[in-house]
């Protein structure tokens, strides 16, 4: 009997153990808030934030056209969405002054009459990269050039300011002629200047705040070009000069019989830049007396052998 009970007990224990091995562990449950948190962590890890892209504003393009005498051009000169006809008329004989005209779509013609007799040039361009302007020049007598800048709207011509140098206020006219217009909207003007002779000088201008003004740091400069021969002038006496050596000013003198070229002049008419025939660069101090230039109290005519003044 005892043996039977022992066998039954062993059999029961084995059966219990076998049933226990067949059980599965209860599944872990995840609360809703835990699911959202996990999803946020995955999103942050796999989807990095995109950097905001900077919007680059395109700069307006500069453009211009040059008109031909007595050839009207259709152009929206006042930016009202309608095409006006813009023209200028210069007589071949110079008998009548040149007129710049704008014909509206209703046939009404508005004109701006100049004193130009010869060599008129008229340009239309957005010199401030926003509005359209009429820029033109002409000869009123014998190589006496004038330049104007106009803005047209509603049958009216508004005269824009023209500033000849950095020390003067802008006026209505620039006593120079247009040499070229650059792709960046700057304008090169040329004119005759009388400093120890008559020279053709040039300077670059730009439109700023509705006026044509010299580019910052520019001067009226005299260059050797294919169309103009720049002669040298020769000293008769020793002349005080300030040389520029490696950017440093150094007092010196031009010996008699030294050839020099005039290269530029300051806006106050007090300093004349020169280049000696040997390549040295410097400047001469000027002062005005009546109709002559003086150098350290000596007349210009007593300083140089020949001064090539026009006329």
PDB file of C-alpha atoms in Angstrom:
ATOM      1  CA  UNK A   1       0.000   0.000   0.000  1.00  0.00           C
ATOM      2  CA  UNK A   2       2.776   2.377   0.907  1.00  0.00           C
ATOM      3  CA  UNK A   3       4.545   1.693  -2.375  1.00  0.00           C
ATOM      4  CA  UNK A   4       1.347   2.501  -4.295  1.00  0.00           C
ATOM      5  CA  UNK A   5       0.906   5.835  -2.521  1.00  0.00           C
ATOM      6  CA  UNK A   6       4.489   6.831  -3.221  1.00  0.00           C
ATOM      7  CA  UNK A   7       4.083   6.064  -6.928  1.00  0.00           C
ATOM      8  CA  UNK A   8       0.820   8.007  -7.064  1.00  0.00           C
ATOM      9  CA  UNK A   9       2.429  11.009  -5.359  1.00  0.00           C
ATOM     10  CA  UNK A  10       5.323  11.017  -7.824  1.00  0.00           C
ATOM     11  CA  UNK A  11       2.906  10.722 -10.759  1.00  0.00           C
ATOM     12  CA  UNK A  12       0.829  13.684  -9.434  1.00  0.00           C
ATOM     13  CA  UNK A  13       3.886  15.924  -9.025  1.00  0.00           C
ATOM     14  CA  UNK A  14       5.075  15.138 -12.527  1.00  0.00           C
ATOM     15  CA  UNK A  15       1.621  15.900 -13.915  1.00  0.00           C
ATOM     16  CA  UNK A  16       1.539  19.282 -12.146  1.00  0.00           C
ATOM     17  CA  UNK A  17       4.960  20.180 -13.430  1.00  0.00           C
ATOM     18  CA  UNK A  18       3.972  19.273 -16.975  1.00  0.00           C
ATOM     19  CA  UNK A  19       0.843  21.473 -16.798  1.00  0.00           C
ATOM     20  CA  UNK A  20       2.909  24.380 -15.452  1.00  0.00           C
ATOM     21  CA  UNK A  21       5.364  24.176 -18.364  1.00  0.00           C
ATOM     22  CA  UNK A  22       2.492  24.486 -20.820  1.00  0.00           C
ATOM     23  CA  UNK A  23       1.323  27.850 -19.439  1.00  0.00           C
ATOM     24  CA  UNK A  24       2.191  31.069 -21.240  1.00  0.00           C
ATOM     25  CA  UNK A  25       3.262  34.363 -19.590  1.00  0.00           C
ATOM     26  CA  UNK A  26       0.624  37.102 -19.642  1.00  0.00           C
ATOM     27  CA  UNK A  27       1.233  39.700 -22.432  1.00  0.00           C
ATOM     28  CA  UNK A  28       2.537  43.089 -21.353  1.00  0.00           C
ATOM     29  CA  UNK A  29       0.067  45.892 -21.923  1.00  0.00           C
ATOM     30  CA  UNK A  30       1.093  49.447 -22.964  1.00  0.00           C
ATOM     31  CA  UNK A  31      -0.942  52.424 -21.905  1.00  0.00           C
ATOM     32  CA  UNK A  32      -2.111  54.897 -24.651  1.00  0.00           C
ATOM     33  CA  UNK A  33       0.034  57.739 -23.296  1.00  0.00           C
ATOM     34  CA  UNK A  34       3.107  55.487 -23.440  1.00  0.00           C
ATOM     35  CA  UNK A  35       2.329  54.681 -27.109  1.00  0.00           C
ATOM     36  CA  UNK A  36       2.197  58.398 -28.014  1.00  0.00           C
ATOM     37  CA  UNK A  37       5.471  59.041 -26.237  1.00  0.00           C
ATOM     38  CA  UNK A  38       7.221  56.201 -28.042  1.00  0.00           C
ATOM     39  CA  UNK A  39       5.830  57.383 -31.395  1.00  0.00           C
ATOM     40  CA  UNK A  40       7.139  60.928 -30.739  1.00  0.00           C
ATOM     41  CA  UNK A  41      10.602  59.587 -29.935  1.00  0.00           C
ATOM     42  CA  UNK A  42      10.650  57.557 -33.166  1.00  0.00           C
ATOM     43  CA  UNK A  43       9.473  60.528 -35.218  1.00  0.00           C
ATOM     44  CA  UNK A  44      12.088  62.847 -33.710  1.00  0.00           C
ATOM     45  CA  UNK A  45      14.809  60.296 -34.384  1.00  0.00           C
ATOM     46  CA  UNK A  46      13.881  59.387 -37.968  1.00  0.00           C
ATOM     47  CA  UNK A  47      12.497  62.720 -39.255  1.00  0.00           C
ATOM     48  CA  UNK A  48      14.930  65.548 -38.473  1.00  0.00           C
ATOM     49  CA  UNK A  49      13.562  69.082 -38.640  1.00  0.00           C
ATOM     50  CA  UNK A  50      13.954  70.835 -41.966  1.00  0.00           C
ATOM     51  CA  UNK A  51      15.836  74.107 -41.877  1.00  0.00           C
ATOM     52  CA  UNK A  52      13.700  77.018 -43.085  1.00  0.00           C
ATOM     53  CA  UNK A  53      14.836  78.125 -46.531  1.00  0.00           C
ATOM     54  CA  UNK A  54      15.734  81.785 -46.971  1.00  0.00           C
ATOM     55  CA  UNK A  55      13.831  83.537 -49.736  1.00  0.00           C
ATOM     56  CA  UNK A  56      16.334  85.355 -51.957  1.00  0.00           C
ATOM     57  CA  UNK A  57      14.960  88.474 -53.580  1.00  0.00           C
ATOM     58  CA  UNK A  58      16.055  88.824 -57.172  1.00  0.00           C
ATOM     59  CA  UNK A  59      17.670  92.156 -58.016  1.00  0.00           C
ATOM     60  CA  UNK A  60      15.940  93.963 -60.878  1.00  0.00           C
ATOM     61  CA  UNK A  61      17.887  93.980 -64.122  1.00  0.00           C
ATOM     62  CA  UNK A  62      19.196  97.174 -65.671  1.00  0.00           C
ATOM     63  CA  UNK A  63      18.367  97.893 -69.283  1.00  0.00           C
ATOM     64  CA  UNK A  64      18.468 100.845 -71.624  1.00  0.00           C
ATOM     65  CA  UNK A  65      17.955 101.762 -75.262  1.00  0.00           C
ATOM     66  CA  UNK A  66      19.266 104.599 -77.409  1.00  0.00           C
ATOM     67  CA  UNK A  67      16.870 106.418 -79.704  1.00  0.00           C
ATOM     68  CA  UNK A  68      17.524 107.465 -83.281  1.00  0.00           C
ATOM     69  CA  UNK A  69      16.720 110.915 -84.596  1.00  0.00           C
ATOM     70  CA  UNK A  70      13.093 111.198 -85.792  1.00  0.00           C
ATOM     71  CA  UNK A  71      12.385 107.477 -85.204  1.00  0.00           C
ATOM     72  CA  UNK A  72       9.575 107.057 -82.625  1.00  0.00           C
ATOM     73  CA  UNK A  73       9.862 104.069 -80.288  1.00  0.00           C
ATOM     74  CA  UNK A  74       6.934 102.401 -78.533  1.00  0.00           C
ATOM     75  CA  UNK A  75       7.792 102.306 -74.853  1.00  0.00           C
ATOM     76  CA  UNK A  76       5.923 102.326 -71.554  1.00  0.00           C
ATOM     77  CA  UNK A  77       7.849 105.346 -70.361  1.00  0.00           C
ATOM     78  CA  UNK A  78       5.609 106.061 -67.347  1.00  0.00           C
ATOM     79  CA  UNK A  79       4.954 102.417 -66.397  1.00  0.00           C
ATOM     80  CA  UNK A  80       1.171 102.816 -66.642  1.00  0.00           C
ATOM     81  CA  UNK A  81       0.737  99.649 -68.681  1.00  0.00           C
ATOM     82  CA  UNK A  82       0.249 101.499 -71.972  1.00  0.00           C
ATOM     83  CA  UNK A  83       2.806 102.016 -74.735  1.00  0.00           C
ATOM     84  CA  UNK A  84       3.630 105.636 -75.510  1.00  0.00           C
ATOM     85  CA  UNK A  85       5.664 106.748 -78.531  1.00  0.00           C
ATOM     86  CA  UNK A  86       8.934 108.380 -77.526  1.00  0.00           C
ATOM     87  CA  UNK A  87      11.147 110.300 -79.964  1.00  0.00           C
ATOM     88  CA  UNK A  88      13.448 113.253 -80.464  1.00  0.00           C
ATOM     89  CA  UNK A  89      13.824 115.520 -83.456  1.00  0.00           C
ATOM     90  CA  UNK A  90      17.052 117.279 -84.391  1.00  0.00           C
ATOM     91  CA  UNK A  91      17.326 119.273 -87.612  1.00  0.00           C
ATOM     92  CA  UNK A  92      20.363 118.547 -89.769  1.00  0.00           C
ATOM     93  CA  UNK A  93      21.187 122.239 -90.133  1.00  0.00           C
ATOM     94  CA  UNK A  94      20.809 123.040 -86.445  1.00  0.00           C
ATOM     95  CA  UNK A  95      18.291 125.689 -87.405  1.00  0.00           C
ATOM     96  CA  UNK A  96      15.865 124.748 -84.620  1.00  0.00           C
ATOM     97  CA  UNK A  97      16.492 123.421 -81.089  1.00  0.00           C
ATOM     98  CA  UNK A  98      16.037 119.711 -80.498  1.00  0.00           C
ATOM     99  CA  UNK A  99      12.761 118.530 -78.949  1.00  0.00           C
ATOM    100  CA  UNK A 100      12.131 115.327 -76.993  1.00  0.00           C
ATOM    101  CA  UNK A 101       8.514 114.159 -77.386  1.00  0.00           C
ATOM    102  CA  UNK A 102       6.143 111.645 -75.813  1.00  0.00           C
ATOM    103  CA  UNK A 103       2.918 110.782 -77.682  1.00  0.00           C
ATOM    104  CA  UNK A 104       0.205 109.289 -75.513  1.00  0.00           C
ATOM    105  CA  UNK A 105      -2.160 106.554 -76.741  1.00  0.00           C
ATOM    106  CA  UNK A 106      -4.881 109.171 -77.309  1.00  0.00           C
ATOM    107  CA  UNK A 107      -2.646 110.990 -79.791  1.00  0.00           C
ATOM    108  CA  UNK A 108      -1.753 113.935 -77.553  1.00  0.00           C
ATOM    109  CA  UNK A 109       1.935 114.862 -77.873  1.00  0.00           C
ATOM    110  CA  UNK A 110       3.940 116.378 -75.038  1.00  0.00           C
ATOM    111  CA  UNK A 111       7.389 117.817 -75.701  1.00  0.00           C
ATOM    112  CA  UNK A 112      10.455 119.014 -73.847  1.00  0.00           C
ATOM    113  CA  UNK A 113      12.350 121.556 -75.939  1.00  0.00           C
ATOM    114  CA  UNK A 114      16.094 121.819 -75.384  1.00  0.00           C
ATOM    115  CA  UNK A 115      18.699 124.300 -76.564  1.00  0.00           C
ATOM    116  CA  UNK A 116      20.592 121.552 -78.362  1.00  0.00           C
ATOM    117  CA  UNK A 117      21.532 122.217 -81.959  1.00  0.00           C
ATOM    118  CA  UNK A 118      23.826 119.302 -82.742  1.00  0.00           C
ATOM    119  CA  UNK A 119      25.006 115.868 -81.586  1.00  0.00           C
ATOM    120  CA  UNK A 120      21.889 114.979 -79.610  1.00  0.00           C
ATOM    121  CA  UNK A 121      21.835 111.567 -77.936  1.00  0.00           C
ATOM    122  CA  UNK A 122      18.770 110.274 -76.095  1.00  0.00           C
ATOM    123  CA  UNK A 123      18.567 107.179 -73.897  1.00  0.00           C
ATOM    124  CA  UNK A 124      15.718 105.505 -72.013  1.00  0.00           C
ATOM    125  CA  UNK A 125      16.756 103.406 -69.031  1.00  0.00           C
ATOM    126  CA  UNK A 126      15.804 102.313 -65.508  1.00  0.00           C
ATOM    127  CA  UNK A 127      18.850 103.977 -63.990  1.00  0.00           C
ATOM    128  CA  UNK A 128      17.510 103.481 -60.458  1.00  0.00           C
ATOM    129  CA  UNK A 129      16.444  99.879 -61.338  1.00  0.00           C
ATOM    130  CA  UNK A 130      12.831 100.871 -60.719  1.00  0.00           C
ATOM    131  CA  UNK A 131      11.575 103.774 -62.850  1.00  0.00           C
ATOM    132  CA  UNK A 132      12.184 104.741 -66.471  1.00  0.00           C
ATOM    133  CA  UNK A 133      14.141 107.899 -67.266  1.00  0.00           C
ATOM    134  CA  UNK A 134      15.088 109.942 -70.317  1.00  0.00           C
ATOM    135  CA  UNK A 135      18.803 110.734 -70.247  1.00  0.00           C
ATOM    136  CA  UNK A 136      20.100 112.905 -73.067  1.00  0.00           C
ATOM    137  CA  UNK A 137      22.767 115.389 -74.119  1.00  0.00           C
ATOM    138  CA  UNK A 138      23.547 117.739 -76.960  1.00  0.00           C
ATOM    139  CA  UNK A 139      25.773 120.548 -78.177  1.00  0.00           C
ATOM    140  CA  UNK A 140      24.310 124.020 -77.666  1.00  0.00           C
ATOM    141  CA  UNK A 141      27.115 125.858 -79.502  1.00  0.00           C
ATOM    142  CA  UNK A 142      30.671 124.896 -80.361  1.00  0.00           C
ATOM    143  CA  UNK A 143      31.442 121.814 -78.258  1.00  0.00           C
ATOM    144  CA  UNK A 144      29.433 123.256 -75.347  1.00  0.00           C
ATOM    145  CA  UNK A 145      27.637 120.172 -74.112  1.00  0.00           C
ATOM    146  CA  UNK A 146      24.741 119.873 -71.721  1.00  0.00           C
ATOM    147  CA  UNK A 147      23.099 116.775 -70.262  1.00  0.00           C
ATOM    148  CA  UNK A 148      19.650 116.359 -68.708  1.00  0.00           C
ATOM    149  CA  UNK A 149      17.706 113.599 -67.022  1.00  0.00           C
ATOM    150  CA  UNK A 150      13.885 113.567 -67.094  1.00  0.00           C
ATOM    151  CA  UNK A 151      11.119 111.445 -65.678  1.00  0.00           C
ATOM    152  CA  UNK A 152       7.797 111.536 -67.539  1.00  0.00           C
ATOM    153  CA  UNK A 153       4.307 111.013 -66.087  1.00  0.00           C
ATOM    154  CA  UNK A 154       0.819 112.339 -66.849  1.00  0.00           C
ATOM    155  CA  UNK A 155       1.976 114.749 -69.533  1.00  0.00           C
ATOM    156  CA  UNK A 156       4.629 116.295 -67.307  1.00  0.00           C
ATOM    157  CA  UNK A 157       8.433 116.161 -67.544  1.00  0.00           C
ATOM    158  CA  UNK A 158      10.136 116.168 -64.167  1.00  0.00           C
ATOM    159  CA  UNK A 159      13.753 117.355 -64.307  1.00  0.00           C
ATOM    160  CA  UNK A 160      16.029 115.189 -62.166  1.00  0.00           C
ATOM    161  CA  UNK A 161      19.045 116.558 -60.339  1.00  0.00           C
ATOM    162  CA  UNK A 162      22.513 116.475 -61.929  1.00  0.00           C
ATOM    163  CA  UNK A 163      25.486 116.849 -59.576  1.00  0.00           C
ATOM    164  CA  UNK A 164      28.778 117.733 -61.253  1.00  0.00           C
ATOM    165  CA  UNK A 165      31.001 117.035 -58.268  1.00  0.00           C
ATOM    166  CA  UNK A 166      30.786 115.915 -54.678  1.00  0.00           C
ATOM    167  CA  UNK A 167      31.035 119.445 -53.244  1.00  0.00           C
ATOM    168  CA  UNK A 168      28.177 121.036 -55.165  1.00  0.00           C
ATOM    169  CA  UNK A 169      24.448 120.609 -54.816  1.00  0.00           C
ATOM    170  CA  UNK A 170      22.604 118.953 -57.674  1.00  0.00           C
ATOM    171  CA  UNK A 171      21.304 121.299 -60.356  1.00  0.00           C
ATOM    172  CA  UNK A 172      19.150 120.727 -63.418  1.00  0.00           C
ATOM    173  CA  UNK A 173      21.973 120.354 -65.959  1.00  0.00           C
ATOM    174  CA  UNK A 174      25.386 118.700 -66.197  1.00  0.00           C
ATOM    175  CA  UNK A 175      27.846 120.458 -68.486  1.00  0.00           C
ATOM    176  CA  UNK A 176      29.223 117.289 -70.007  1.00  0.00           C
ATOM    177  CA  UNK A 177      28.273 114.674 -72.582  1.00  0.00           C
ATOM    178  CA  UNK A 178      27.447 110.997 -72.270  1.00  0.00           C
ATOM    179  CA  UNK A 179      30.366 108.797 -73.290  1.00  0.00           C
ATOM    180  CA  UNK A 180      28.983 105.369 -72.369  1.00  0.00           C
ATOM    181  CA  UNK A 181      26.440 103.562 -70.217  1.00  0.00           C
ATOM    182  CA  UNK A 182      27.698 100.495 -68.379  1.00  0.00           C
ATOM    183  CA  UNK A 183      25.883  97.218 -67.729  1.00  0.00           C
ATOM    184  CA  UNK A 184      25.603  98.045 -64.009  1.00  0.00           C
ATOM    185  CA  UNK A 185      23.676 101.242 -64.719  1.00  0.00           C
ATOM    186  CA  UNK A 186      26.581 103.632 -64.144  1.00  0.00           C
ATOM    187  CA  UNK A 187      27.162 106.388 -66.688  1.00  0.00           C
ATOM    188  CA  UNK A 188      30.470 107.780 -67.934  1.00  0.00           C
ATOM    189  CA  UNK A 189      30.393 111.480 -68.758  1.00  0.00           C
ATOM    190  CA  UNK A 190      33.137 113.480 -70.458  1.00  0.00           C
ATOM    191  CA  UNK A 191      33.841 117.178 -70.675  1.00  0.00           C
ATOM    192  CA  UNK A 192      36.599 119.687 -71.408  1.00  0.00           C
ATOM    193  CA  UNK A 193      38.433 121.068 -68.379  1.00  0.00           C
ATOM    194  CA  UNK A 194      40.936 123.928 -68.172  1.00  0.00           C
ATOM    195  CA  UNK A 195      43.848 123.154 -65.841  1.00  0.00           C
ATOM    196  CA  UNK A 196      47.307 124.068 -67.216  1.00  0.00           C
ATOM    197  CA  UNK A 197      45.707 123.509 -70.613  1.00  0.00           C
ATOM    198  CA  UNK A 198      42.410 122.185 -71.960  1.00  0.00           C
ATOM    199  CA  UNK A 199      41.911 118.480 -71.391  1.00  0.00           C
ATOM    200  CA  UNK A 200      39.135 115.956 -71.961  1.00  0.00           C
ATOM    201  CA  UNK A 201      38.235 114.530 -68.555  1.00  0.00           C
ATOM    202  CA  UNK A 202      35.854 111.725 -67.671  1.00  0.00           C
ATOM    203  CA  UNK A 203      33.984 110.599 -64.586  1.00  0.00           C
ATOM    204  CA  UNK A 204      31.572 107.806 -63.668  1.00  0.00           C
ATOM    205  CA  UNK A 205      28.142 108.692 -62.276  1.00  0.00           C
ATOM    206  CA  UNK A 206      25.228 106.766 -60.802  1.00  0.00           C
ATOM    207  CA  UNK A 207      21.593 107.522 -60.038  1.00  0.00           C
ATOM    208  CA  UNK A 208      20.960 107.913 -56.319  1.00  0.00           C
ATOM    209  CA  UNK A 209      17.815 109.239 -54.639  1.00  0.00           C
ATOM    210  CA  UNK A 210      16.434 110.477 -57.950  1.00  0.00           C
ATOM    211  CA  UNK A 211      19.556 112.389 -59.018  1.00  0.00           C
ATOM    212  CA  UNK A 212      22.610 111.655 -61.185  1.00  0.00           C
ATOM    213  CA  UNK A 213      25.629 111.957 -58.872  1.00  0.00           C
ATOM    214  CA  UNK A 214      29.358 111.084 -59.044  1.00  0.00           C
ATOM    215  CA  UNK A 215      30.301 107.607 -57.899  1.00  0.00           C
ATOM    216  CA  UNK A 216      31.775 107.644 -54.422  1.00  0.00           C
ATOM    217  CA  UNK A 217      35.521 108.294 -54.422  1.00  0.00           C
ATOM    218  CA  UNK A 218      35.623 109.310 -58.092  1.00  0.00           C
ATOM    219  CA  UNK A 219      37.314 112.369 -59.626  1.00  0.00           C
ATOM    220  CA  UNK A 220      37.357 114.020 -63.017  1.00  0.00           C
ATOM    221  CA  UNK A 221      40.245 112.116 -64.616  1.00  0.00           C
ATOM    222  CA  UNK A 222      42.207 112.592 -67.828  1.00  0.00           C
ATOM    223  CA  UNK A 223      43.085 109.449 -69.755  1.00  0.00           C
ATOM    224  CA  UNK A 224      44.915 108.596 -72.940  1.00  0.00           C
ATOM    225  CA  UNK A 225      42.351 107.267 -75.397  1.00  0.00           C
ATOM    226  CA  UNK A 226      42.231 106.353 -79.069  1.00  0.00           C
ATOM    227  CA  UNK A 227      40.111 109.406 -79.828  1.00  0.00           C
ATOM    228  CA  UNK A 228      42.093 112.002 -77.892  1.00  0.00           C
ATOM    229  CA  UNK A 229      45.837 112.518 -77.746  1.00  0.00           C
ATOM    230  CA  UNK A 230      46.982 113.658 -74.342  1.00  0.00           C
ATOM    231  CA  UNK A 231      50.120 115.768 -74.793  1.00  0.00           C
ATOM    232  CA  UNK A 232      52.618 116.410 -72.045  1.00  0.00           C
ATOM    233  CA  UNK A 233      53.637 119.825 -70.785  1.00  0.00           C
ATOM    234  CA  UNK A 234      57.196 120.816 -69.848  1.00  0.00           C
ATOM    235  CA  UNK A 235      58.339 122.832 -66.847  1.00  0.00           C
ATOM    236  CA  UNK A 236      60.509 125.956 -67.247  1.00  0.00           C
ATOM    237  CA  UNK A 237      61.426 126.249 -63.560  1.00  0.00           C
ATOM    238  CA  UNK A 238      61.582 124.000 -60.533  1.00  0.00           C
ATOM    239  CA  UNK A 239      58.037 123.415 -59.275  1.00  0.00           C
ATOM    240  CA  UNK A 240      57.080 122.148 -55.801  1.00  0.00           C
ATOM    241  CA  UNK A 241      55.306 118.824 -55.905  1.00  0.00           C
ATOM    242  CA  UNK A 242      54.167 116.175 -53.443  1.00  0.00           C
ATOM    243  CA  UNK A 243      55.087 112.683 -54.635  1.00  0.00           C
ATOM    244  CA  UNK A 244      53.233 109.529 -53.703  1.00  0.00           C
ATOM    245  CA  UNK A 245      55.627 106.697 -52.884  1.00  0.00           C
ATOM    246  CA  UNK A 246      54.055 103.431 -51.728  1.00  0.00           C
ATOM    247  CA  UNK A 247      51.024 105.340 -50.521  1.00  0.00           C
ATOM    248  CA  UNK A 248      53.102 107.836 -48.539  1.00  0.00           C
ATOM    249  CA  UNK A 249      53.288 111.535 -49.397  1.00  0.00           C
ATOM    250  CA  UNK A 250      56.777 112.964 -49.840  1.00  0.00           C
ATOM    251  CA  UNK A 251      57.598 116.595 -50.608  1.00  0.00           C
ATOM    252  CA  UNK A 252      59.818 117.156 -53.625  1.00  0.00           C
ATOM    253  CA  UNK A 253      60.102 119.244 -56.779  1.00  0.00           C
ATOM    254  CA  UNK A 254      59.864 118.957 -60.528  1.00  0.00           C
ATOM    255  CA  UNK A 255      63.123 120.080 -62.071  1.00  0.00           C
ATOM    256  CA  UNK A 256      63.078 122.455 -65.020  1.00  0.00           C
ATOM    257  CA  UNK A 257      62.598 120.724 -68.391  1.00  0.00           C
ATOM    258  CA  UNK A 258      60.564 117.899 -66.820  1.00  0.00           C
ATOM    259  CA  UNK A 259      57.643 116.613 -68.868  1.00  0.00           C
ATOM    260  CA  UNK A 260      54.454 115.790 -66.995  1.00  0.00           C
ATOM    261  CA  UNK A 261      50.922 114.571 -67.772  1.00  0.00           C
ATOM    262  CA  UNK A 262      47.828 115.938 -66.049  1.00  0.00           C
ATOM    263  CA  UNK A 263      45.798 112.977 -64.718  1.00  0.00           C
ATOM    264  CA  UNK A 264      43.060 114.286 -62.380  1.00  0.00           C
ATOM    265  CA  UNK A 265      41.828 117.215 -60.320  1.00  0.00           C
ATOM    266  CA  UNK A 266      40.091 117.383 -56.946  1.00  0.00           C
ATOM    267  CA  UNK A 267      36.588 118.809 -56.684  1.00  0.00           C
ATOM    268  CA  UNK A 268      37.795 121.895 -54.818  1.00  0.00           C
ATOM    269  CA  UNK A 269      40.152 122.807 -57.723  1.00  0.00           C
ATOM    270  CA  UNK A 270      43.081 122.946 -55.324  1.00  0.00           C
ATOM    271  CA  UNK A 271      45.030 119.790 -56.147  1.00  0.00           C
ATOM    272  CA  UNK A 272      46.141 118.675 -59.601  1.00  0.00           C
ATOM    273  CA  UNK A 273      47.370 115.099 -59.939  1.00  0.00           C
ATOM    274  CA  UNK A 274      50.245 114.534 -62.335  1.00  0.00           C
ATOM    275  CA  UNK A 275      52.463 111.775 -63.663  1.00  0.00           C
ATOM    276  CA  UNK A 276      56.039 112.658 -64.618  1.00  0.00           C
ATOM    277  CA  UNK A 277      57.561 111.279 -67.791  1.00  0.00           C
ATOM    278  CA  UNK A 278      59.646 108.909 -65.636  1.00  0.00           C
ATOM    279  CA  UNK A 279      56.477 107.416 -64.136  1.00  0.00           C
ATOM    280  CA  UNK A 280      56.556 109.156 -60.767  1.00  0.00           C
ATOM    281  CA  UNK A 281      53.121 110.196 -59.509  1.00  0.00           C
ATOM    282  CA  UNK A 282      52.394 113.261 -57.435  1.00  0.00           C
ATOM    283  CA  UNK A 283      50.262 116.363 -57.087  1.00  0.00           C
ATOM    284  CA  UNK A 284      50.611 120.111 -57.483  1.00  0.00           C
ATOM    285  CA  UNK A 285      48.860 122.670 -55.293  1.00  0.00           C
ATOM    286  CA  UNK A 286      46.833 125.223 -57.261  1.00  0.00           C
ATOM    287  CA  UNK A 287      45.195 128.530 -56.427  1.00  0.00           C
ATOM    288  CA  UNK A 288      43.122 130.804 -58.674  1.00  0.00           C
ATOM    289  CA  UNK A 289      43.899 134.436 -59.478  1.00  0.00           C
ATOM    290  CA  UNK A 290      41.730 136.245 -61.992  1.00  0.00           C
ATOM    291  CA  UNK A 291      41.771 133.933 -65.022  1.00  0.00           C
ATOM    292  CA  UNK A 292      45.018 132.162 -64.212  1.00  0.00           C
ATOM    293  CA  UNK A 293      46.158 129.288 -62.070  1.00  0.00           C
ATOM    294  CA  UNK A 294      48.940 130.010 -59.598  1.00  0.00           C
ATOM    295  CA  UNK A 295      51.528 127.561 -58.249  1.00  0.00           C
ATOM    296  CA  UNK A 296      53.130 128.790 -55.029  1.00  0.00           C
ATOM    297  CA  UNK A 297      52.408 132.369 -56.086  1.00  0.00           C
ATOM    298  CA  UNK A 298      53.835 131.956 -59.608  1.00  0.00           C
ATOM    299  CA  UNK A 299      51.653 132.202 -62.720  1.00  0.00           C
ATOM    300  CA  UNK A 300      51.113 128.999 -64.627  1.00  0.00           C
ATOM    301  CA  UNK A 301      52.469 130.733 -67.742  1.00  0.00           C
ATOM    302  CA  UNK A 302      55.799 131.288 -65.981  1.00  0.00           C
ATOM    303  CA  UNK A 303      56.003 127.662 -64.864  1.00  0.00           C
ATOM    304  CA  UNK A 304      55.574 125.847 -68.188  1.00  0.00           C
ATOM    305  CA  UNK A 305      56.874 126.335 -71.716  1.00  0.00           C
ATOM    306  CA  UNK A 306      53.512 125.877 -73.401  1.00  0.00           C
ATOM    307  CA  UNK A 307      50.007 125.376 -72.080  1.00  0.00           C
ATOM    308  CA  UNK A 308      47.630 123.854 -74.665  1.00  0.00           C
ATOM    309  CA  UNK A 309      44.465 125.811 -73.938  1.00  0.00           C
ATOM    310  CA  UNK A 310      41.649 125.624 -76.447  1.00  0.00           C
ATOM    311  CA  UNK A 311      40.589 128.794 -78.265  1.00  0.00           C
TER     312      UNK A 311
END
